[in-house]
PDB file of C-alpha atoms in Angstrom:
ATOM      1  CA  UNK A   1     144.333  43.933  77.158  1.00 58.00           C
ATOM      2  CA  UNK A   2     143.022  46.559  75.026  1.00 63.00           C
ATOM      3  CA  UNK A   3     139.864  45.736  72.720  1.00 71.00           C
ATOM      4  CA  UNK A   4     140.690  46.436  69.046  1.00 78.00           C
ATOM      5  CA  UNK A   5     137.053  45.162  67.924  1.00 74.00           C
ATOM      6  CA  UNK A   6     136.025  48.936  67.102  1.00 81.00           C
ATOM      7  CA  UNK A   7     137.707  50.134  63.700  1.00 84.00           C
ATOM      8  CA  UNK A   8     138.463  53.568  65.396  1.00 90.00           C
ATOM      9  CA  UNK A   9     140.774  51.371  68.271  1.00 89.00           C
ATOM     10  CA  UNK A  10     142.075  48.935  65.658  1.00 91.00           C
ATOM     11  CA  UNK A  11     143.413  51.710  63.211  1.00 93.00           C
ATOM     12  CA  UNK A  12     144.798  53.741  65.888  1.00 93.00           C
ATOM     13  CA  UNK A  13     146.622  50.461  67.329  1.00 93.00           C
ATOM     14  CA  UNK A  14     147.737  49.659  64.229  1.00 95.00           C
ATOM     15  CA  UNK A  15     149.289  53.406  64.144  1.00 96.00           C
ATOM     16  CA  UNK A  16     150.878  53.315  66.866  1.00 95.00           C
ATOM     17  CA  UNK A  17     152.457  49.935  66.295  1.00 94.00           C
ATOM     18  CA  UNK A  18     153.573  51.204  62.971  1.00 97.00           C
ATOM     19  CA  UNK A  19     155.474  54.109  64.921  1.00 97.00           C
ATOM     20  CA  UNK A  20     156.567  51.880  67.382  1.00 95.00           C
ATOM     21  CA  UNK A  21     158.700  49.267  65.056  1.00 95.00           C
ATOM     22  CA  UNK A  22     159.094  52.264  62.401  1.00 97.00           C
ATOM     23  CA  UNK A  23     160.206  54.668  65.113  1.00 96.00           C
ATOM     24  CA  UNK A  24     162.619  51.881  66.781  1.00 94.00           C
ATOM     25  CA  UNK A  25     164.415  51.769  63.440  1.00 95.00           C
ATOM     26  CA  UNK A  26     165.294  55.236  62.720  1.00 96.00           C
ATOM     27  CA  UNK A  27     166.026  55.594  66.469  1.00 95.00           C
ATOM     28  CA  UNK A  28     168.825  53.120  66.280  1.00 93.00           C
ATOM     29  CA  UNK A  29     170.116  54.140  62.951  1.00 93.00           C
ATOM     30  CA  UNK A  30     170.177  57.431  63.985  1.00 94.00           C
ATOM     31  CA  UNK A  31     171.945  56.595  66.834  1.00 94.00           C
ATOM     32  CA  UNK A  32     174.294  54.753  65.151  1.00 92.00           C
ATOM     33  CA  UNK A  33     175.138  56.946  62.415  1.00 88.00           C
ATOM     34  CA  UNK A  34     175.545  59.564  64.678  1.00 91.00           C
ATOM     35  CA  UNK A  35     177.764  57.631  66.994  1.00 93.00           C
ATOM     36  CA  UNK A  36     180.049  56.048  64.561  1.00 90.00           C
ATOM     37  CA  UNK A  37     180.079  58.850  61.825  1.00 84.00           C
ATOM     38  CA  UNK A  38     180.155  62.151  63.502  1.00 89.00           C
ATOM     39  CA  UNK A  39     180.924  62.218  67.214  1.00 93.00           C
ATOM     40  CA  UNK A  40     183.530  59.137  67.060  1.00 92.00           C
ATOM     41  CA  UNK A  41     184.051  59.000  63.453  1.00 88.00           C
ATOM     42  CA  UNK A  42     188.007  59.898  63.734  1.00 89.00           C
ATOM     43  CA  UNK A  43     188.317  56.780  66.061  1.00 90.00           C
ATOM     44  CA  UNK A  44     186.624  54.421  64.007  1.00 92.00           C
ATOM     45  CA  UNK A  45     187.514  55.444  60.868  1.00 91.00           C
ATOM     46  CA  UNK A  46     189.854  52.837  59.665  1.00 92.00           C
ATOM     47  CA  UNK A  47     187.167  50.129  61.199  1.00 95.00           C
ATOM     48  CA  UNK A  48     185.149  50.935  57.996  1.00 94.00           C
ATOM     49  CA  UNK A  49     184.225  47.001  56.811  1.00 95.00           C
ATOM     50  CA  UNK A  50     183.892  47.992  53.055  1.00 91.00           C
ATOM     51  CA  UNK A  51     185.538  50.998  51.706  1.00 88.00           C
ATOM     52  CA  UNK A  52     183.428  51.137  48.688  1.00 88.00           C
ATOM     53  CA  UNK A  53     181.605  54.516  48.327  1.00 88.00           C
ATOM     54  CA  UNK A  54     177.670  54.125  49.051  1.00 86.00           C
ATOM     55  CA  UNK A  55     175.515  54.617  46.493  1.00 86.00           C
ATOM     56  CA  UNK A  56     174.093  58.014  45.479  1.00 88.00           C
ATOM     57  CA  UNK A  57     170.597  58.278  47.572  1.00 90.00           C
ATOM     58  CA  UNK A  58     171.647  54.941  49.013  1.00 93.00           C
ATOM     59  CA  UNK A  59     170.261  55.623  52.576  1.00 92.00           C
ATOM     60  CA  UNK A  60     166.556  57.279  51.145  1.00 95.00           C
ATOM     61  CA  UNK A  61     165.874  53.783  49.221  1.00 96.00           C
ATOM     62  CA  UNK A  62     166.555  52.090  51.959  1.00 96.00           C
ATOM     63  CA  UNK A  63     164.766  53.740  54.069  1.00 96.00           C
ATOM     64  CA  UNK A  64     161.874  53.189  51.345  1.00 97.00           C
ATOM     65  CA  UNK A  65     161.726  49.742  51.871  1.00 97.00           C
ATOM     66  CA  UNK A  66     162.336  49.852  55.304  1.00 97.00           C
ATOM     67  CA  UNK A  67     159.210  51.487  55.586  1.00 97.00           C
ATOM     68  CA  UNK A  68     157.242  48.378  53.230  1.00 97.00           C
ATOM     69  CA  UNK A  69     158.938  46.015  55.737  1.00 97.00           C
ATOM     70  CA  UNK A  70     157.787  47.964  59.024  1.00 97.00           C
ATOM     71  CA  UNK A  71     154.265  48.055  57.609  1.00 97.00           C
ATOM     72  CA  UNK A  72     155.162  44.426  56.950  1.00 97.00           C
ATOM     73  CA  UNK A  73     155.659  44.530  60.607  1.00 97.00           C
ATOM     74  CA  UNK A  74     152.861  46.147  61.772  1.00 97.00           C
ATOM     75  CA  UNK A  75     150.531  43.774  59.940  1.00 96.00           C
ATOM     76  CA  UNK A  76     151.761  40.642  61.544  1.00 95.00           C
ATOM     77  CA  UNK A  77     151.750  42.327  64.596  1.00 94.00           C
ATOM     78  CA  UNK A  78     147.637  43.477  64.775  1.00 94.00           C
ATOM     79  CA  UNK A  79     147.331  39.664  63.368  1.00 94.00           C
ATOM     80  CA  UNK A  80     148.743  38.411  66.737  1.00 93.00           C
ATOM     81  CA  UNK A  81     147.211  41.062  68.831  1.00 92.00           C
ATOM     82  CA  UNK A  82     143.933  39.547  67.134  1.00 92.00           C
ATOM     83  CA  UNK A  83     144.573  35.748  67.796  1.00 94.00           C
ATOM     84  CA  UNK A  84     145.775  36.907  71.559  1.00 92.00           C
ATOM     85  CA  UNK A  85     142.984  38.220  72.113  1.00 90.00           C
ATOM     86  CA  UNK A  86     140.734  34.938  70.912  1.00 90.00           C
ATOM     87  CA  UNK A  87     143.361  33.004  73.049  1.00 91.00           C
ATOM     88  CA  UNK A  88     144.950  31.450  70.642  1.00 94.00           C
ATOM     89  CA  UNK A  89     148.551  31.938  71.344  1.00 95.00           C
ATOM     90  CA  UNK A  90     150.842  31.052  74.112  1.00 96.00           C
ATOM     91  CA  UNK A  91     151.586  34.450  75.021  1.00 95.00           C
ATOM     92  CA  UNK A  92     151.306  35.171  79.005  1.00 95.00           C
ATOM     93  CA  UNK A  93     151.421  38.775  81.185  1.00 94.00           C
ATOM     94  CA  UNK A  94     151.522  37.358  84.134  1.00 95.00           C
ATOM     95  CA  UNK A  95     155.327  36.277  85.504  1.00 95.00           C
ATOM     96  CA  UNK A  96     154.215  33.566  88.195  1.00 95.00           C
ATOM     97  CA  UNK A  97     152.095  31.732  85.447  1.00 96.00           C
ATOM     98  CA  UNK A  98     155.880  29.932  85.298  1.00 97.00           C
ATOM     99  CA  UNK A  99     158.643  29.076  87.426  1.00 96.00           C
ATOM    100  CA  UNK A 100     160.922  32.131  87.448  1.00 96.00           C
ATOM    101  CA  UNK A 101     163.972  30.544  85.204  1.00 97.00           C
ATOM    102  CA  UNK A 102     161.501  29.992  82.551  1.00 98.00           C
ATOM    103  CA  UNK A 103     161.579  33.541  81.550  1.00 98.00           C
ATOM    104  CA  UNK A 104     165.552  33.826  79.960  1.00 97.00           C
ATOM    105  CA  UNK A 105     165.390  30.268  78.728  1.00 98.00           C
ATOM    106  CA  UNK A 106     162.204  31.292  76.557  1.00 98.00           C
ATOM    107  CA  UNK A 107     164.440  33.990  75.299  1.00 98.00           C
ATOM    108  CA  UNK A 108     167.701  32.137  74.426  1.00 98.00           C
ATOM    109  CA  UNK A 109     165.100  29.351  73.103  1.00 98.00           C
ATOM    110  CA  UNK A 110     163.470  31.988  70.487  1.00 98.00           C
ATOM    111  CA  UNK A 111     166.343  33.091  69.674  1.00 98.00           C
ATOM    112  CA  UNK A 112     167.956  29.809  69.062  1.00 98.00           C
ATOM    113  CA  UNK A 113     165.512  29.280  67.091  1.00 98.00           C
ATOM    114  CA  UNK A 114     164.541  32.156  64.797  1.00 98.00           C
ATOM    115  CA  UNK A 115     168.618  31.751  64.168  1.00 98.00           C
ATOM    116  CA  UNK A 116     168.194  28.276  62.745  1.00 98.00           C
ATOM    117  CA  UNK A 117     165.094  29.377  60.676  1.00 98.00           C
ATOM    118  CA  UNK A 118     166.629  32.928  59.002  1.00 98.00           C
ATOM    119  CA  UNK A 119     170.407  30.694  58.492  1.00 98.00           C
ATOM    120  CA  UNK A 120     168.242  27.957  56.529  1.00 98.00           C
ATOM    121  CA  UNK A 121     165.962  30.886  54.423  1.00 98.00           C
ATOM    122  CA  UNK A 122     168.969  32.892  54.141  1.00 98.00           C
ATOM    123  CA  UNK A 123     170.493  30.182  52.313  1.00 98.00           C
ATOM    124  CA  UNK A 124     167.562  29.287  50.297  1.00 98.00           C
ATOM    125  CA  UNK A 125     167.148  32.832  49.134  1.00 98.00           C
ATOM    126  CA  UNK A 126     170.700  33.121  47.409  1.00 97.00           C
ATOM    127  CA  UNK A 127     169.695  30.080  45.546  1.00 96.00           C
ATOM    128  CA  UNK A 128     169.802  31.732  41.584  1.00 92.00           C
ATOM    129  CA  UNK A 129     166.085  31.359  40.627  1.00 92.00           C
ATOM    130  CA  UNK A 130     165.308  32.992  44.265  1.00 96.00           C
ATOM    131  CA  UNK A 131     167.774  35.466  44.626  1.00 97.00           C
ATOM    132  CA  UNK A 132     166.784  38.298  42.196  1.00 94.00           C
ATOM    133  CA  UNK A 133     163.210  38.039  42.689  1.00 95.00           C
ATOM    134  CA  UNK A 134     163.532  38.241  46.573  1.00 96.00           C
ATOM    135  CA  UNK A 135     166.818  38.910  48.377  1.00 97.00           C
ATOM    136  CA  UNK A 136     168.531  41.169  45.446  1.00 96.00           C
ATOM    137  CA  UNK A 137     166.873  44.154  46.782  1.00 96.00           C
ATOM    138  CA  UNK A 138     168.579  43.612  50.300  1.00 97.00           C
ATOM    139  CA  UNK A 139     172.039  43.060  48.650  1.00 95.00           C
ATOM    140  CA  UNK A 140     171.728  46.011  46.251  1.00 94.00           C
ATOM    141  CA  UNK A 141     173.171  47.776  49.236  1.00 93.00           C
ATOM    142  CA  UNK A 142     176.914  46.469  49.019  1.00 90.00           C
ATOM    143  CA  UNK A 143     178.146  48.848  51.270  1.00 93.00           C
ATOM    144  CA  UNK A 144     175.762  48.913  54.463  1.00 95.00           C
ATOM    145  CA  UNK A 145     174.961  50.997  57.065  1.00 93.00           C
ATOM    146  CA  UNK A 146     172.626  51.096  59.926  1.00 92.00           C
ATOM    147  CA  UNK A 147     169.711  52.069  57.365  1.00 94.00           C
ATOM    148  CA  UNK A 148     170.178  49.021  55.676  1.00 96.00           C
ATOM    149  CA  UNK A 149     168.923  46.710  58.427  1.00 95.00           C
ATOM    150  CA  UNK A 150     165.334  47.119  57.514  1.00 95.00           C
ATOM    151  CA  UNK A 151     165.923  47.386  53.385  1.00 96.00           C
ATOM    152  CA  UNK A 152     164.317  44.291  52.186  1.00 97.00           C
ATOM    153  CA  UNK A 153     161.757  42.802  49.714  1.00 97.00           C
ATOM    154  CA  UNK A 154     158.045  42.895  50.869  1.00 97.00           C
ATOM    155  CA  UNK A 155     158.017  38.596  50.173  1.00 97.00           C
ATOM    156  CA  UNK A 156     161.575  38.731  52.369  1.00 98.00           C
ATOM    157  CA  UNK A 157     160.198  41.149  54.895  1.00 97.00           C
ATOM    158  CA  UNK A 158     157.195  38.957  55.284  1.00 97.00           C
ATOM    159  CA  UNK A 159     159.297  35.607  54.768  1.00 97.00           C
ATOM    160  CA  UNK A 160     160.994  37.179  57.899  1.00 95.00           C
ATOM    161  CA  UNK A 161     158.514  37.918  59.841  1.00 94.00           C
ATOM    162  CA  UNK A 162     156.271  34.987  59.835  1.00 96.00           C
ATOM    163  CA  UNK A 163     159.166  32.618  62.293  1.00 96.00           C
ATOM    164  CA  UNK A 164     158.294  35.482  65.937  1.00 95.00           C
ATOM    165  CA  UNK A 165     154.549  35.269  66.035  1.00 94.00           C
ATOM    166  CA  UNK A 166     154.697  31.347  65.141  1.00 96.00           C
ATOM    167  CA  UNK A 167     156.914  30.628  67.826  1.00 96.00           C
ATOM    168  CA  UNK A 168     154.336  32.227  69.426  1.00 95.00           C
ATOM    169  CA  UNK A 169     151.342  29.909  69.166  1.00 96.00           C
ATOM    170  CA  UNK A 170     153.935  27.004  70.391  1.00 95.00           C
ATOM    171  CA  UNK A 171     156.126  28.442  73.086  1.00 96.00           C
ATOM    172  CA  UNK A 172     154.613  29.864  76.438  1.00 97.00           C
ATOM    173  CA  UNK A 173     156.270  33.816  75.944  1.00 97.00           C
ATOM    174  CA  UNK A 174     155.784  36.505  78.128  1.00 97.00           C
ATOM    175  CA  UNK A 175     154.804  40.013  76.608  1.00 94.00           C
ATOM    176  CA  UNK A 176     158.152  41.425  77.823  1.00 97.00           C
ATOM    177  CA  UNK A 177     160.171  38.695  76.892  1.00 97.00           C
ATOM    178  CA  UNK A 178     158.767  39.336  73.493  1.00 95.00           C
ATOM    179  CA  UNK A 179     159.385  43.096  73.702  1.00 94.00           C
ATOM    180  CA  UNK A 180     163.301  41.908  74.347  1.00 96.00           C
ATOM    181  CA  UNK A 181     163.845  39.461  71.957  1.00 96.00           C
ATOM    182  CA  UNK A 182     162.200  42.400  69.048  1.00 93.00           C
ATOM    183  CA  UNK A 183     164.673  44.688  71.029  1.00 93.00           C
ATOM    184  CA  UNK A 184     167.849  42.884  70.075  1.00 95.00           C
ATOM    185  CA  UNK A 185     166.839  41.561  66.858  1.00 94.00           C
ATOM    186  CA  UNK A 186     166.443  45.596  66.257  1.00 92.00           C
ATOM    187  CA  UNK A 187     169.954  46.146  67.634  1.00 93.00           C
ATOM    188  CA  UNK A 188     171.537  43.070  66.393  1.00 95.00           C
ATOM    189  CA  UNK A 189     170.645  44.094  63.068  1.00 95.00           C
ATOM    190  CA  UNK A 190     172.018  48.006  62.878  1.00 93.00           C
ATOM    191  CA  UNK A 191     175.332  46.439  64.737  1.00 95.00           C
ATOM    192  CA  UNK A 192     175.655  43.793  61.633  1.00 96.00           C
ATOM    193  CA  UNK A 193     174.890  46.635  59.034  1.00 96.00           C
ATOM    194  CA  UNK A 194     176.809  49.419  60.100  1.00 94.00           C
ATOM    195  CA  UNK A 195     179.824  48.940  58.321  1.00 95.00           C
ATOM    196  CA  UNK A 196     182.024  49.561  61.359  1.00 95.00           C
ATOM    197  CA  UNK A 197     183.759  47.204  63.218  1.00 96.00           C
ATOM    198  CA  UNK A 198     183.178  47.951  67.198  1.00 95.00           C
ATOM    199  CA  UNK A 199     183.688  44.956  68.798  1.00 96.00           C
ATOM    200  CA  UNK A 200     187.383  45.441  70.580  1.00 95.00           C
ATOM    201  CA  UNK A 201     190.159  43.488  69.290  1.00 95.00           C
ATOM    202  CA  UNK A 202     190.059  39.549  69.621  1.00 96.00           C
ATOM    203  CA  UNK A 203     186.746  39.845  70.048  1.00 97.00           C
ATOM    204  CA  UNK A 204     186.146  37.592  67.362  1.00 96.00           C
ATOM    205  CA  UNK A 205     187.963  34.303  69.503  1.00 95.00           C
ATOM    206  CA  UNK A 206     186.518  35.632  72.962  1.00 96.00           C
ATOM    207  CA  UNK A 207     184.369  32.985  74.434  1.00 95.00           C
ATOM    208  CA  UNK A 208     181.690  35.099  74.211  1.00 95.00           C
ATOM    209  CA  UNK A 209     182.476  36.999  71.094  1.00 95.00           C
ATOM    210  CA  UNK A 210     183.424  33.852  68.840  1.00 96.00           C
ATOM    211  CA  UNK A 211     179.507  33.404  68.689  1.00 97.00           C
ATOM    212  CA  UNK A 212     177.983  36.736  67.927  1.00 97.00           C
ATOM    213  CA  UNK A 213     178.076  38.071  64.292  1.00 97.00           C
ATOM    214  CA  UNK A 214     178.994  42.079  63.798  1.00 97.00           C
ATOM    215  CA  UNK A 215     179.729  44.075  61.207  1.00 97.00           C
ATOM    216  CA  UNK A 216     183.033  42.377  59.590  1.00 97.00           C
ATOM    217  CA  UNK A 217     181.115  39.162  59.691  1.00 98.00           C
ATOM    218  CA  UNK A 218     178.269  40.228  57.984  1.00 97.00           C
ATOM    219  CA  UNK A 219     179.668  42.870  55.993  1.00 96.00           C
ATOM    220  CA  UNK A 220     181.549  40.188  54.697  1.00 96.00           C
ATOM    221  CA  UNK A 221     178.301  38.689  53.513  1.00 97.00           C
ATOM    222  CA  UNK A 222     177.425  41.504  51.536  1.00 96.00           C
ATOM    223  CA  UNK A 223     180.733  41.561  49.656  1.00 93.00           C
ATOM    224  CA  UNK A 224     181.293  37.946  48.890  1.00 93.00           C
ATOM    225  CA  UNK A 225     177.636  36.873  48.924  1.00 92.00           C
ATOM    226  CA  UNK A 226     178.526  32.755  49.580  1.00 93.00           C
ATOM    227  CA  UNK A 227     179.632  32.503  53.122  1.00 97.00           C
ATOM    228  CA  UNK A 228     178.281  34.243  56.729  1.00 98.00           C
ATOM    229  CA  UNK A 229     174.323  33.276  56.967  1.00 98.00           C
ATOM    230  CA  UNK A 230     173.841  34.161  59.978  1.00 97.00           C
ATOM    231  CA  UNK A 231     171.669  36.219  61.618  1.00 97.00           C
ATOM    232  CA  UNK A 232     172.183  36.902  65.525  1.00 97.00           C
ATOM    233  CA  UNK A 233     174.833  33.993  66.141  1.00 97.00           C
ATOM    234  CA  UNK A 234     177.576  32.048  64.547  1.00 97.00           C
ATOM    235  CA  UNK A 235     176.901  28.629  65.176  1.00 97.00           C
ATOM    236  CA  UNK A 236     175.654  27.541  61.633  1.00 98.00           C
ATOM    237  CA  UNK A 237     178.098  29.331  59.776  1.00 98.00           C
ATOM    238  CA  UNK A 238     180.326  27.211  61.640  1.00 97.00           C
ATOM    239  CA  UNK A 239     178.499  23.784  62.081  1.00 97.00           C
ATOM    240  CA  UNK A 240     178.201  24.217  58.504  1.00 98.00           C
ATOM    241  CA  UNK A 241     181.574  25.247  57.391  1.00 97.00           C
ATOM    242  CA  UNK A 242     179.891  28.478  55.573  1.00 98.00           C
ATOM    243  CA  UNK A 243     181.873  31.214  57.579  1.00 98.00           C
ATOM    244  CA  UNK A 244     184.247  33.421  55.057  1.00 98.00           C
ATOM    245  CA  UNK A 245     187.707  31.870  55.493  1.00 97.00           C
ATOM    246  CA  UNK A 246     188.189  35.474  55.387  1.00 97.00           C
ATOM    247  CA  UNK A 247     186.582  36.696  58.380  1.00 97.00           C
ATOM    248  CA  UNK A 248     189.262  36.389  61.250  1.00 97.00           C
ATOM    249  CA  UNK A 249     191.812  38.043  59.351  1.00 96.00           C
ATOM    250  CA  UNK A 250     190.152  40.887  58.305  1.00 97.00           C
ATOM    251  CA  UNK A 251     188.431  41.568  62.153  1.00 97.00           C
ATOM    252  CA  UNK A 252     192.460  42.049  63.002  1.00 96.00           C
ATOM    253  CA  UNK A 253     193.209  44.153  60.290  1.00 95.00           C
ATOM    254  CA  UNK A 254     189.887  46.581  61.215  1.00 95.00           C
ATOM    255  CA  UNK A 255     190.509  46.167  64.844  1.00 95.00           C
ATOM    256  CA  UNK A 256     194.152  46.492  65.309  1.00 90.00           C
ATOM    257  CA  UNK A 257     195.272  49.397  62.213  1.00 68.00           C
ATOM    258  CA  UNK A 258     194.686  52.802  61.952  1.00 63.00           C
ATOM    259  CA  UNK A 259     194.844  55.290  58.493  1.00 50.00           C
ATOM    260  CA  UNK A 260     197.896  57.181  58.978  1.00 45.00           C
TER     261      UNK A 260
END
């Protein structure tokens, strides 16, 4: 465990932290963009969620506030580097401290439940008197892309970021299983903004695929605002009859047509 008691050490963690989640998020955009926009953009073309032109500049204020929210980040993360170190969490490095089977149920169980704490915020923040204050700046981007996954608010970004580390100080987590779960909330998150469709077709009533949100499903969100809360997985949306009645049918259309 490194010692971060020296200012030097603890600024120069912090640093490289900030790099780390900052970095993670341009990679992936990046990647992305590139993917779906230039080398494959003739293929996925008519998978475009929303055809409504982007904003002038769109992508530089979002990567603004993507940079508040990974400083955001970066904050709550020296905070539980800190309270590791005074043993106050349940965080663990060493695999055999639990029985072997431990390790992807702590996973699934964090995700499980930082998905029922963002549908249940994510609700609460498109209440009226909530909305423009904290989640507007999110939805200002109407038509997404992977450099909208970070945009927020610095009271959503933190609002956000406060579920991870708490889960923390209850659940026994190892420091890689934490390193995965950050790892597909980062991917998760550019697949759900990217405005392209690239799940296959039917891959909305898969067994698999009926559960996972992408980009119709949250793009979907961003247009019509009052259905698709979700975060990672489906479940609420459905549980709570807030999926867009819409959803299904337009996944066929962007999976199964093509611009002539």
């Amino acid at each position: 465990m490194i010692d971060i008691s020296e200012p030097i050490r603890f600024w120069l963690t912090a640093l490289g932290f900030f790099i780390g989640i900052f970095g993670r998020y341009v990679l992936f955009s990046v990647t992305f963009w590139w993917l779906f926009n230039i080398t494959m953009k003739e293929q996925f073309a008519h998978r475009e969620v929303q055809t409504r032109p982007r904003r002038p500049y769109q992508h530089l204020r979002e990567i603004g506030w993507s940079g508040l929210t990974s400083l955001i980040f970066t904050a709550m993360a020296m905070g539980m580097l800190l309270a590791w170190q005074a043993g106050y969490t349940r965080i663990y490095t060493n695999l055999s401290d639990y029985p072997w089977y431990w390790y992807p149920i702590s996973i699934l169980l964090v995700l499980f439940l930082h998905e029922t704490y963002y549908y249940w915020l994510h609700r609460w923040m498109h209440r009226p008197g909530v909305y423009r204050w904290i989640h507007k700046t999110h939805h200002d981007s109407i038509t997404t892309s992977a450099w909208t996954s970070f945009s927020f608010h610095p009271i959503e970004s933190t609002l956000q970021a406060i579920i991870i580390p708490a889960l923390m100080f209850l659940l026994p987590l190892h420091i890689t299983a934490a390193g995965i779960v950050l790892l597909i909330m980062t991917i998760s998150s550019a697949i759900n903004h990217l405005n392209t469709e690239i799940y296959p077709r039917d891959f909305d009533r898969h067994w698999l695929g009926r559960w996972l949100i992408g980009a119709t499903h949250h793009g979907l969100h961003h247009s019509q605002f009052r259905y698709n809360y979700g975060l990672y997985f489906t479940f609420w949306d459905r549980w709570m009859k807030t999926e867009s009645p819409d959803f299904h049918k337009l996944f066929s259309q962007k999976t199964t047509s093509r611009k002539k």
